[in-house]
Structures are given as structure tokens and as C-alpha cells.
C-alpha angles and dihedrals in degrees: 000000000000122000099185121032123188117209117200101202132196127181098254132103087263089058091054088051090049090054091055092044097049090046091053091049093048090049094052095046102030092243130156121231132215113196121207126186115192107207107209126220113242106255094230095048119026090194091067128067132212090245129029114251090253095050090049092049091047091050091055093040092054093049089049092048092050090052093047091052089053090055096256122134104237139171131178148200141182124220132182127226145149112268094255091052097055094099090049091055089047093052094041094050094044088054095049090048093051094236123182096204139003122230120205135176118258096240128030107211102201114196090233095051129234096322093076098033113142093201088231096184096051094044093046090053090058094049099052141043090213119110113256115218114199115208117225119273115264114262110263112210119196120239116275092022112128116204090198091057091049092051092046088060098043120098122239091258092053089046090054090054095044093052096043 
């Protein structure tokens, strides 16, 4: 299906789910993945980014290592941009990497909330002709719910379907 996937990664739970989703897609189709994290400038001070250079690099490195351990060829990079230019960087990097499709997380949890949301997915769609694949949203578990308790009470057949 796709030979070269491009994963635009952020440091949210949706980003973690996108890593798992992109890895599974690559495993099924034998694709390689390039991971990009666009480290956004803080709105109040364009000299400062949301993550330190070391933290942004570590985020990408961990994703690439996870993919390599799963048998997927992966590489990664970090770019810096103002929050409004994140989609431009994603589109630009995906073009230069020769990607066949772009994978994004389902929710972009910006540290400043919805007021400053750049609507990355929608804007990226307008800037590229590549298909955008949206990873499933991370599972939200209500407070007090214990996954271990639920699994302990599930039958073997239910467990098989849960863990598929």
C-alpha cells in the first residue's frame, strides 16, 4: 500500500498512539517511516521553544527506537517553527522525504488549549496532496476504573478480542 510513511509527532498521548498506529501500518505493508517533531516557539517569546532541543530529540529518538524494535525501518528529525507554521513544516518535510502518506495523531493537545489551536490536521490537508491518516484517539479511562480489574473479570474469549 504505502512504502514511505511520514509521522508528524507531538508530545501528547495522541502522539504516543500515532507511534503505535504508524508502526502497525508499516509492519503490515513493509513501509519505512520518517518521524518529524516540529518544536513550536512559545507564543510569548519566539526565542524559546515548547520543548528543549534535548527533549525534542529524545521524543523522536524514542519513537524511532520503538519502530526499530518492531522491525520497521525508521528515521527521524526535529524542526522548529512558530505555531502557525507547523502544518507548513509538515508538508515541506513530507515532500522532501518522498512520503506516500502522512500520519497524524487524532487530537493535538496544545499546552495553551483550544484558543491557540493551529488546527494542524485541517491546515496540513490544504498544503499537501498526500493522504492524511489519522491515528485513533487515545483511550480515555474514567477515574477509579482499574483496567486490571476489568481484565480479571473478562472471559478468555473477551480477552482475545480486547488484545487483538
